[in-house]
Amino acid sequence: MIYEIYSTLPTFKNLAFSKGFNILVSDKTESSDNRKTRNGAGKSSLIEIIHFLTGSNCGIDSIFKCEELISFRFGMVFDLPGAVVRVERSGMKANRIDIKIIGGNINNWPIFSKKMMQFEYEAQYEGYNLSVDDWKDILGQLMFGLKPVEGKDRSKNREEGSSFLPSFRSLFSYFVRKQDAFNLPFKQSSEQRTWDYQIALTYLLGLDWTIPQEFQKIRAQLDRLIKMQQAVRKGELQELGIYRANAAELRTKIAVAEREIERLKTNINTFQILPEYEKFSQESTEIARRLEDLNQQNTLDRILIDNFHESIDREIEPAIDNLADLYREVGIVFPDTITRRFEDVRKFHESVISNRRDYLSSEIVAAKQRISDRTFTMDKLAKRQAELIGFFKSGGAIEQLTGLQSELNRKENEVLALSRNYQILEEADTKKTQLEIARRQQYLRLVQDYKEQETTLKKAVIAFEKISEALYEREGSLNIEATESGPEFSISMPSHKSGGISKMQIFCFDMMLMQLWTERGLGTGFLVHDSHLFDGVDERQIATALEVGATTAKKFGFQYIMTMNSDIVPYEIFRNRNFNVDQHILPVKLTDASDEGRLFGIQFGSEKTSSKK
């Protein structure tokens, strides 16, 4: 559990927490507009502080890097297995963490004992100074049983996707959701990738996480193969005028070109010159015809572009307002229904004009692209035409023979280029087939794992159903399905007349995860929710959720922290239900009515700038 969150910033409101359910309440004034500020009263910043002290990145846009906060330390006292720990960090030295053991011992911390001698002891702090990476290793092992990241280049090993491992930060963020994490239960960030939540949730549910890891490795290899094939087609093949050929088509082109090479060699050896004149003459005539045709098409597209530009310039919005003014001048006053009809007509015409302009603009872009493609083809044809003209002008048997030999060299180089790219594409096709087989094997492995782990799956499903039943009097369903793209998660909730169903799915899902990890004797020991969890949820549902949260936290022995605006706390409903919510509300209350009432007690960063305008 978290005992305390504090700061050396003199104006900061230190927060003390107790076991079980805790609510941090903020009074929101009617004139406030939190969309214009980053912090508001500061209740959401509590989430940022917890993440900051558990090793989140501290980039230049972090609140802890702003001028008003960077030199101050922020701290938290909380439980880790067998010990009570004080941790502190500042924006000034954001890559280092200070920890101090203030209760219990660390004998059951194998990772810390092993590396104890490597950590710098700070006499002034009476604790240890270590890197953020080391701190995340400690938290990952103690909370979730993760193995520490090893290797000389730790930053490279920690790079996202380098080996597709479950990470402490990815797992922890399900228990302390940030502001953008209240859209889907299965994603702790709006930007979280599919592979990351598949691996994270599989690990959190106690299933074999190496299976979604292998799925992602296969996806990554397929992506690289596709990019390689695209690069091949944009390279030598495009120079040869080939844009979308596959390996089979290249094999055919190679066979045709090799036959042409053999014919040229035979003609050169027997010095049969005249037949080539006829062949090249026909080719030259065809090139001339194609050049003329392509040029005419470009001319038509240029005219089309000019017409489209004129059409866009002629588009004039209807003067509906002028018509209404004209009627008013002659004393005709329309009722509100007619006035609204004018507005509907105006909006309709504006929509038509806008759609018309968008359509014309897209047609202009398409015409320009066609001109560009034809111009590229015309350049290639003109180059070949010049070669043929040179052949015709050469005259004489020796010059004719030289021209044929030059054509033979060109064909042989073409075959070499085709063969190189054919080999690459053929190997890529073979590898893709192997990867598809591997993906199918992983699917079968996933199906088998779900059969073998049926007890584990049922435990999660039943826990979710019980929590959802407490909310809705009918249970919802957590569905975990094996697919050929990896594990797929979904939730079915009973239909209910109240809104905010998706947010209550998140509530049930997080409570389920908290229950599972508490029963294992691991986990964070605390679950933190921001008031965004209740966006669009009616007050009766909010009241029920808070009661369920308090009951579940007490039953399983974990801490549940909620931040809420005072205007959504359903006091009246609680009184009717004999639920004493006041005993869970922290004595420190926040308000956005003044700087002193905020969590930090000051304005900072963009808030300070906006207040001066």
XYZ file of C-alpha atoms in Angstrom:
613
model
C 0.000 0.000 0.000
C 0.966 3.657 -0.349
C 1.389 5.433 2.981
C 2.409 8.901 1.896
C 3.127 11.084 -1.127
C 5.066 14.272 -0.476
C 7.456 16.849 -1.902
C 10.164 19.259 -0.793
C 8.150 21.929 -2.613
C 6.944 24.065 0.348
C 3.475 24.655 -1.103
C 2.828 21.005 -1.991
C -0.034 19.338 -0.120
C 1.392 16.140 1.344
C -1.046 13.238 1.179
C -1.371 10.426 3.735
C -3.276 7.260 2.803
C -4.783 4.459 4.853
C -5.580 0.810 4.183
C -8.489 -0.070 1.960
C -10.479 2.586 0.148
C -9.194 6.193 -0.152
C -10.837 9.068 -2.038
C -9.016 12.295 -2.927
C -11.757 14.879 -3.491
C -11.390 18.080 -5.490
C -13.834 20.989 -5.516
C -14.326 22.307 -9.035
C -15.529 25.897 -9.369
C -18.217 26.736 -11.893
C -15.926 29.176 -13.725
C -13.039 26.731 -14.089
C -12.088 25.247 -17.412
C -9.595 22.464 -16.865
C -9.180 22.012 -20.568
C -7.158 25.223 -20.586
C -4.767 24.046 -17.912
C -2.536 21.088 -17.508
C -2.995 20.561 -13.824
C -6.422 21.849 -12.755
C -6.732 21.198 -9.019
C -4.022 18.543 -9.275
C -5.857 15.277 -8.657
C -4.759 13.903 -12.042
C -1.203 14.983 -11.258
C -1.267 12.497 -8.377
C -1.241 9.767 -11.050
C 1.763 11.403 -12.745
C 3.660 11.554 -9.446
C 3.116 7.836 -8.774
C 4.361 6.979 -12.266
C 7.316 9.354 -11.881
C 8.370 7.602 -8.676
C 8.043 4.155 -10.255
C 10.385 4.881 -13.136
C 8.359 6.490 -15.918
C 10.191 8.494 -18.567
C 10.837 12.130 -17.706
C 11.105 13.941 -21.040
C 11.390 17.661 -21.635
C 7.581 17.964 -21.696
C 7.191 16.389 -18.240
C 5.728 18.568 -15.502
C 8.740 17.653 -13.365
C 10.998 19.384 -15.898
C 9.208 22.725 -15.749
C 11.076 25.637 -14.184
C 8.905 25.838 -11.067
C 9.245 22.131 -10.128
C 12.537 20.844 -11.546
C 14.682 21.512 -8.457
C 12.266 19.961 -5.939
C 12.146 16.310 -4.906
C 8.975 14.240 -4.907
C 8.645 11.189 -2.719
C 6.468 8.235 -1.805
C 6.409 5.787 1.101
C 4.946 2.410 0.181
C 5.149 -1.325 0.753
C 7.331 -3.746 -1.121
C 7.586 -7.422 -0.093
C 9.006 -7.567 3.427
C 9.830 -3.873 3.680
C 8.527 -0.325 3.769
C 10.369 1.861 1.265
C 10.825 5.594 0.853
C 11.591 6.620 -2.740
C 12.479 10.099 -4.004
C 13.189 11.594 -7.427
C 13.526 15.050 -8.959
C 13.353 16.465 -12.460
C 16.865 17.851 -12.000
C 18.331 14.324 -11.699
C 15.588 12.426 -13.440
C 17.755 9.439 -14.378
C 18.514 8.617 -10.720
C 16.347 7.334 -7.853
C 16.949 7.499 -4.100
C 15.508 4.682 -1.992
C 15.601 4.113 1.743
C 14.408 1.077 3.683
C 12.469 2.487 6.652
C 10.861 -0.739 7.864
C 11.341 -4.486 7.555
C 14.303 -5.920 5.651
C 15.411 -6.790 2.156
C 16.585 -10.344 2.729
C 13.943 -11.604 0.299
C 15.044 -9.190 -2.396
C 17.463 -11.363 -4.410
C 17.964 -8.752 -7.101
C 18.768 -6.018 -4.577
C 21.047 -8.190 -2.452
C 22.924 -9.327 -5.561
C 23.533 -5.786 -6.730
C 23.833 -4.109 -3.344
C 27.528 -3.414 -3.793
C 26.881 -1.732 -7.124
C 24.499 0.843 -5.695
C 25.795 4.114 -4.342
C 25.058 4.676 -0.647
C 24.136 8.281 0.184
C 25.001 9.120 3.770
C 22.970 12.327 3.685
C 19.869 10.479 2.523
C 20.733 7.349 4.536
C 19.712 5.303 1.545
C 20.792 4.126 -1.862
C 21.087 6.037 -5.103
C 20.493 3.940 -8.219
C 19.545 4.348 -11.852
C 15.942 4.410 -12.992
C 16.597 1.200 -14.964
C 17.833 -0.604 -11.831
C 14.791 0.653 -9.925
C 12.443 -0.711 -12.589
C 14.268 -4.052 -12.424
C 13.721 -4.181 -8.660
C 10.039 -3.242 -8.913
C 9.479 -5.638 -11.811
C 10.896 -8.596 -9.911
C 9.276 -7.810 -6.569
C 5.820 -6.884 -7.887
C 5.465 -9.154 -10.911
C 8.266 -11.718 -10.728
C 9.965 -10.352 -13.861
C 13.558 -11.206 -14.600
C 15.885 -8.172 -14.701
C 17.166 -6.923 -18.038
C 20.773 -8.010 -18.471
C 23.510 -7.122 -20.937
C 26.132 -4.468 -21.403
C 23.900 -2.220 -23.491
C 20.844 -2.072 -21.212
C 19.258 0.803 -23.097
C 19.359 -1.248 -26.298
C 17.899 -4.306 -24.552
C 15.106 -2.152 -23.136
C 14.240 -0.674 -26.508
C 10.586 -1.270 -27.253
C 10.131 -4.374 -29.333
C 13.792 -5.441 -29.215
C 12.771 -8.840 -27.871
C 9.058 -8.288 -27.126
C 9.300 -9.017 -23.403
C 6.790 -8.082 -20.701
C 8.100 -4.985 -18.953
C 7.452 -3.554 -15.517
C 6.180 -0.244 -16.894
C 3.742 -1.964 -19.246
C 2.305 -4.164 -16.474
C 2.259 -1.479 -13.774
C 0.242 0.919 -15.950
C -2.809 -1.366 -15.718
C -2.937 -0.736 -11.963
C -2.370 3.036 -12.171
C -4.077 4.102 -15.382
C -3.153 7.431 -16.926
C -5.670 9.867 -18.373
C -5.691 8.323 -21.871
C -6.162 4.772 -20.563
C -9.927 4.843 -19.985
C -11.109 3.880 -23.464
C -10.532 0.114 -23.559
C -10.030 -2.282 -20.630
C -7.237 -4.127 -22.395
C -5.082 -1.093 -23.234
C -3.324 0.992 -20.587
C -2.576 3.687 -23.178
C -4.287 4.871 -26.336
C -0.972 4.320 -28.155
C -0.286 0.832 -26.775
C 0.500 -1.590 -29.574
C -1.318 -4.870 -30.106
C 1.711 -7.032 -29.344
C 2.376 -5.146 -26.109
C -1.087 -5.613 -24.603
C -1.302 -9.215 -25.829
C 1.948 -10.066 -24.037
C 1.160 -7.946 -20.964
C -2.348 -9.328 -20.410
C -1.273 -12.905 -21.063
C 1.410 -12.462 -18.411
C -0.967 -10.771 -15.953
C -3.537 -13.546 -16.372
C -0.929 -16.201 -15.595
C -0.851 -17.746 -19.081
C 2.097 -18.537 -21.363
C 3.218 -15.091 -22.527
C 5.920 -16.539 -24.809
C 3.178 -17.520 -27.287
C 2.072 -13.934 -28.093
C 5.777 -13.064 -28.041
C 6.348 -15.589 -30.855
C 3.307 -14.233 -32.705
C 4.884 -10.775 -32.636
C 8.272 -12.068 -33.769
C 6.505 -13.623 -36.760
C 4.648 -10.358 -37.469
C 7.913 -8.414 -37.278
C 9.613 -10.789 -39.730
C 6.667 -10.578 -42.127
C 6.794 -6.778 -41.972
C 10.502 -6.831 -42.799
C 9.894 -9.187 -45.751
C 7.146 -6.952 -47.130
C 9.384 -3.883 -46.854
C 12.223 -5.779 -48.544
C 9.943 -6.790 -51.424
C 8.774 -3.194 -51.798
C 12.389 -2.003 -51.858
C 13.238 -4.560 -54.569
C 10.342 -3.401 -56.744
C 11.366 0.240 -56.344
C 14.986 -0.497 -57.262
C 16.350 -2.328 -60.292
C 12.958 -3.667 -61.352
C 11.505 -0.177 -61.666
C 14.512 0.800 -63.796
C 13.555 -2.074 -66.092
C 9.955 -0.827 -66.268
C 8.644 -3.588 -63.970
C 6.502 -2.340 -61.076
C 4.445 -5.138 -59.522
C 5.971 -8.409 -60.675
C 6.132 -11.381 -58.341
C 8.691 -14.190 -58.415
C 6.671 -16.289 -60.878
C 6.330 -13.408 -63.340
C 10.050 -12.662 -63.101
C 10.813 -16.303 -63.851
C 8.795 -15.991 -67.071
C 10.537 -12.748 -68.052
C 13.936 -14.363 -67.455
C 13.025 -17.292 -69.734
C 11.877 -14.944 -72.521
C 14.982 -12.760 -72.185
C 17.305 -15.775 -72.214
C 15.671 -17.005 -75.424
C 16.238 -13.574 -76.966
C 19.895 -13.716 -75.890
C 20.339 -17.079 -77.587
C 18.787 -15.714 -80.798
C 21.075 -12.677 -80.757
C 24.114 -14.861 -80.183
C 23.128 -17.077 -83.110
C 22.642 -14.068 -85.408
C 25.975 -12.579 -84.344
C 27.785 -15.869 -84.877
C 26.270 -16.282 -88.358
C 26.417 -12.507 -88.988
C 22.738 -12.395 -89.935
C 22.258 -8.657 -89.740
C 19.235 -7.779 -91.871
C 16.509 -9.435 -89.737
C 17.475 -7.173 -86.826
C 16.790 -4.051 -88.878
C 13.193 -5.105 -89.316
C 12.819 -5.954 -85.619
C 14.313 -2.651 -84.447
C 12.325 -0.703 -87.027
C 9.095 -2.146 -85.660
C 10.197 -1.385 -82.098
C 11.055 2.222 -83.074
C 7.659 2.681 -84.719
C 5.858 1.306 -81.666
C 7.858 3.604 -79.349
C 6.939 6.634 -81.473
C 3.268 5.667 -81.345
C 3.356 5.211 -77.560
C 5.152 8.536 -77.035
C 2.498 10.356 -79.061
C -0.316 8.614 -77.201
C 1.188 9.351 -73.766
C 1.767 12.992 -74.701
C -1.866 13.373 -75.798
C -3.064 11.849 -72.526
C -0.884 14.296 -70.557
C -2.336 17.209 -72.556
C -5.877 16.066 -71.776
C -5.057 15.732 -68.056
C -3.519 19.241 -67.983
C -6.709 20.650 -69.530
C -8.701 18.669 -66.977
C -6.640 20.141 -64.115
C -7.260 23.696 -65.403
C -11.006 23.014 -65.641
C -11.067 21.616 -62.090
C -9.257 24.730 -60.758
C -11.788 26.972 -62.525
C -14.658 24.942 -61.059
C -13.227 25.327 -57.546
C -12.865 29.105 -58.030
C -16.472 29.382 -59.273
C -17.927 27.607 -56.245
C -19.775 30.345 -54.294
C -21.601 29.773 -51.044
C -25.336 30.569 -51.252
C -26.362 33.944 -49.868
C -29.161 32.610 -47.686
C -28.594 35.361 -45.089
C -29.068 38.076 -47.774
C -32.414 36.556 -48.718
C -33.592 36.653 -45.104
C -32.453 40.291 -44.754
C -34.366 41.199 -47.943
C -37.600 39.786 -46.551
C -37.090 41.646 -43.274
C -36.617 44.945 -45.122
C -40.030 44.625 -46.735
C -41.587 43.809 -43.388
C -41.961 40.099 -43.715
C -40.937 38.297 -40.544
C -40.678 34.517 -40.659
C -41.464 32.310 -37.703
C -38.618 30.425 -36.015
C -39.359 27.233 -37.948
C -38.799 29.021 -41.296
C -35.658 30.701 -39.951
C -34.304 27.356 -38.874
C -35.182 26.004 -42.316
C -33.051 28.789 -43.866
C -30.168 27.710 -41.650
C -30.647 24.054 -42.608
C -30.594 24.994 -46.299
C -27.474 27.100 -45.808
C -25.669 24.264 -44.010
C -26.765 21.803 -46.677
C -25.405 24.000 -49.459
C -22.181 24.581 -47.547
C -21.802 20.799 -47.182
C -22.455 20.260 -50.901
C -19.880 22.915 -51.848
C -17.311 21.524 -49.414
C -17.784 17.982 -50.709
C -17.602 19.269 -54.286
C -14.306 21.067 -53.541
C -12.849 17.994 -51.839
C -13.819 15.860 -54.820
C -12.293 18.302 -57.327
C -9.094 18.564 -55.264
C -8.725 14.769 -55.159
C -9.265 14.605 -58.929
C -6.514 17.228 -59.443
C -4.093 15.175 -57.322
C -4.959 12.016 -59.278
C -4.461 13.772 -62.636
C -1.081 15.139 -61.550
C 0.005 11.660 -60.463
C -1.031 10.229 -63.853
C 1.019 12.914 -65.629
C 4.031 12.119 -63.443
C 3.755 8.368 -64.139
C 3.438 8.917 -67.888
C 6.391 11.342 -67.928
C 8.591 8.718 -66.248
C 7.563 6.138 -68.879
C 8.131 8.653 -71.706
C 11.679 9.341 -70.482
C 12.479 5.621 -70.578
C 10.959 5.251 -74.066
C 12.838 8.292 -75.369
C 16.113 6.857 -74.119
C 15.439 3.577 -75.917
C 14.407 5.448 -79.065
C 17.733 7.282 -79.040
C 19.554 3.943 -78.856
C 17.626 2.635 -81.868
C 18.237 5.794 -83.892
C 21.938 5.441 -83.185
C 21.754 1.878 -84.471
C 20.031 2.946 -87.696
C 22.499 5.798 -88.310
C 25.578 3.639 -87.799
C 25.480 2.056 -91.270
C 27.872 -0.599 -92.539
C 28.324 -4.239 -91.549
C 30.836 -3.600 -88.741
C 28.615 -0.914 -87.201
C 25.598 -3.215 -87.466
C 27.470 -6.015 -85.773
C 28.598 -3.641 -83.006
C 24.983 -2.573 -82.468
C 23.857 -6.166 -82.137
C 26.603 -6.889 -79.631
C 25.530 -3.821 -77.642
C 21.953 -5.098 -77.651
C 23.211 -8.491 -76.512
C 25.090 -6.881 -73.605
C 21.962 -4.948 -72.618
C 19.867 -8.110 -72.605
C 22.469 -10.027 -70.614
C 22.605 -7.247 -67.990
C 18.820 -7.269 -67.867
C 18.801 -11.016 -67.198
C 21.380 -10.588 -64.431
C 19.217 -7.920 -62.765
C 16.082 -10.022 -63.163
C 17.846 -13.078 -61.746
C 19.129 -11.178 -58.694
C 15.692 -9.840 -57.862
C 13.994 -13.131 -58.698
C 16.195 -14.880 -56.148
C 15.362 -12.280 -53.494
C 11.614 -12.449 -54.138
C 11.620 -16.246 -54.316
C 13.462 -16.492 -51.001
C 11.017 -13.974 -49.514
C 8.035 -16.014 -50.747
C 9.553 -19.161 -49.270
C 10.195 -17.397 -45.970
C 6.645 -16.014 -45.904
C 5.281 -19.523 -46.395
C 7.448 -20.767 -43.535
C 6.248 -17.906 -41.326
C 2.607 -18.660 -42.133
C 3.240 -22.257 -41.072
C 4.952 -20.995 -37.907
C 1.977 -18.735 -37.167
C -0.374 -21.684 -37.527
C 1.832 -23.697 -35.169
C 1.678 -20.882 -32.608
C -2.097 -20.810 -32.940
C -2.250 -24.543 -32.154
C 0.150 -23.961 -29.279
C -2.122 -21.189 -27.970
C -5.191 -23.425 -28.185
C -3.345 -26.134 -26.275
C -2.176 -23.667 -23.620
C -5.749 -22.505 -23.010
C -6.826 -26.132 -22.585
C -4.015 -26.857 -20.142
C -4.565 -23.570 -18.279
C -8.336 -23.936 -18.067
C -8.277 -23.571 -14.277
C -6.310 -20.326 -14.528
C -8.652 -18.989 -17.203
C -11.733 -19.886 -15.183
C -10.327 -18.095 -12.168
C -10.032 -14.842 -14.109
C -13.407 -15.266 -15.801
C -15.228 -16.034 -12.539
C -13.563 -13.134 -10.721
C -14.680 -10.773 -13.491
C -18.220 -12.169 -13.471
C -18.588 -11.737 -9.709
C -17.455 -8.123 -9.811
C -19.710 -7.282 -12.774
C -22.636 -9.044 -11.082
C -22.141 -6.855 -8.015
C -22.423 -3.829 -10.317
C -25.345 -4.872 -12.494
C -27.021 -7.747 -10.583
C -26.239 -9.837 -13.679
C -22.785 -11.059 -14.503
C -20.742 -9.887 -17.464
C -18.362 -12.130 -19.361
C -14.632 -11.865 -19.923
C -13.839 -13.683 -23.168
C -10.310 -14.851 -23.988
C -10.071 -16.465 -27.417
C -7.228 -18.110 -29.307
C -6.958 -16.739 -32.860
C -4.397 -16.991 -35.642
C -3.300 -13.450 -34.759
C -2.716 -14.301 -31.115
C -4.888 -13.968 -28.008
C -8.009 -11.881 -28.445
C -9.813 -10.311 -25.491
C -13.394 -9.083 -25.338
C -16.043 -8.317 -22.745
C -19.791 -8.887 -22.842
C -21.766 -6.857 -20.324
C -25.512 -7.035 -19.593
C -27.562 -4.327 -21.260
C -28.314 -1.563 -18.814
C -30.232 1.681 -19.086
C -27.386 3.643 -17.477
C -24.507 4.922 -19.589
C -20.791 4.444 -19.250
C -20.789 0.687 -19.860
C -17.283 0.772 -21.359
C -15.932 2.569 -18.277
C -17.475 0.007 -15.965
C -15.835 -2.718 -18.052
C -12.502 -1.116 -17.162
C -13.489 -1.006 -13.490
C -14.396 -4.720 -13.447
C -11.297 -5.694 -15.426
C -8.905 -3.788 -13.160
C -10.556 -5.138 -10.020
C -10.216 -8.650 -11.441
C -6.479 -8.173 -12.106
C -6.003 -6.719 -8.635
C -7.770 -9.681 -7.050
C -5.696 -12.242 -8.987
C -2.347 -10.673 -8.115
C -3.247 -10.095 -4.470
C -4.193 -13.766 -4.131
C -0.794 -14.697 -5.589
C 0.953 -12.621 -2.922
C 2.415 -10.326 -5.571
C 1.334 -7.237 -7.467
C 1.416 -3.548 -6.650
C -0.659 -3.742 -3.472
C -2.649 -0.728 -4.664
C -5.044 0.165 -7.482
C -5.435 3.831 -8.479
C -8.256 5.237 -10.598
C -8.756 8.764 -11.869
C -12.228 10.328 -12.061
C -12.133 9.850 -15.860
C -13.292 6.330 -15.027
C -16.748 7.783 -14.336
C -17.130 9.966 -17.445
C -20.635 9.323 -18.775
C -21.604 7.102 -15.815
C -24.778 7.975 -13.873
C -24.578 8.655 -10.162
C -26.276 5.406 -9.083
C -23.716 3.412 -11.031
C -20.918 5.544 -9.544
C -22.228 4.856 -6.050
C -22.407 1.119 -6.700
C -18.904 1.057 -8.194
C -17.433 2.871 -5.191
C -19.154 0.477 -2.792
C -17.934 -2.541 -4.769
C -14.426 -1.063 -4.866
C -14.379 -0.508 -1.115
C -15.772 -3.990 -0.404
C -13.385 -5.749 -2.801
C -10.350 -3.887 -1.458
C -11.270 -4.825 2.113
C -12.040 -8.458 1.236
C -8.772 -9.116 -0.590
C -6.591 -6.783 1.455
C -5.409 -4.271 -1.131
C -5.566 -0.492 -1.285
C -7.937 1.305 -3.664
C -7.303 5.001 -4.328
C -9.801 7.112 -6.267
C -9.563 10.781 -7.278
C -12.916 12.520 -7.802
C -14.520 15.902 -8.256
C -16.820 16.659 -5.341
C -19.783 17.286 -7.649
C -19.898 13.639 -8.780
C -19.640 12.069 -5.318
C -23.190 10.655 -4.820
C -23.615 11.664 -1.164
C -27.423 11.444 -1.189
C -27.447 7.903 -2.578
C -24.863 6.820 -0.012
C -27.016 8.165 2.800
C -29.959 6.094 1.576
C -27.729 3.010 1.382
C -26.115 3.540 4.788
C -22.653 3.691 3.189
C -20.380 6.066 5.098
C -18.341 7.524 2.256
C -16.885 10.276 4.465
C -14.675 7.807 6.322
C -12.859 7.083 3.059
C -12.328 10.703 1.970
C -8.845 12.077 2.636
C -8.645 15.045 5.002
C -6.746 17.020 2.366
C -9.175 18.441 -0.162
C -8.197 20.170 -3.377
C -9.827 23.048 -5.220
C -9.166 24.921 -8.421
C -10.579 28.137 -6.920
C -7.077 29.374 -6.047
C -3.446 28.403 -6.512
C -3.184 27.617 -2.799
C -5.975 25.066 -3.086
C -4.225 23.016 -5.738
C -2.072 19.965 -5.081
C 1.156 21.798 -5.893
C -0.009 25.085 -4.378
C 1.376 27.059 -7.321
C 0.903 27.566 -11.015
C 3.549 26.145 -13.294
C 4.390 25.575 -16.916
C 1.609 26.341 -19.383
C -0.781 27.294 -16.540
C 1.431 30.198 -15.541
C 1.698 31.402 -19.115
C -2.037 31.224 -19.777
C -2.910 33.087 -16.560
C -0.821 36.078 -17.651
C -2.652 36.489 -20.956
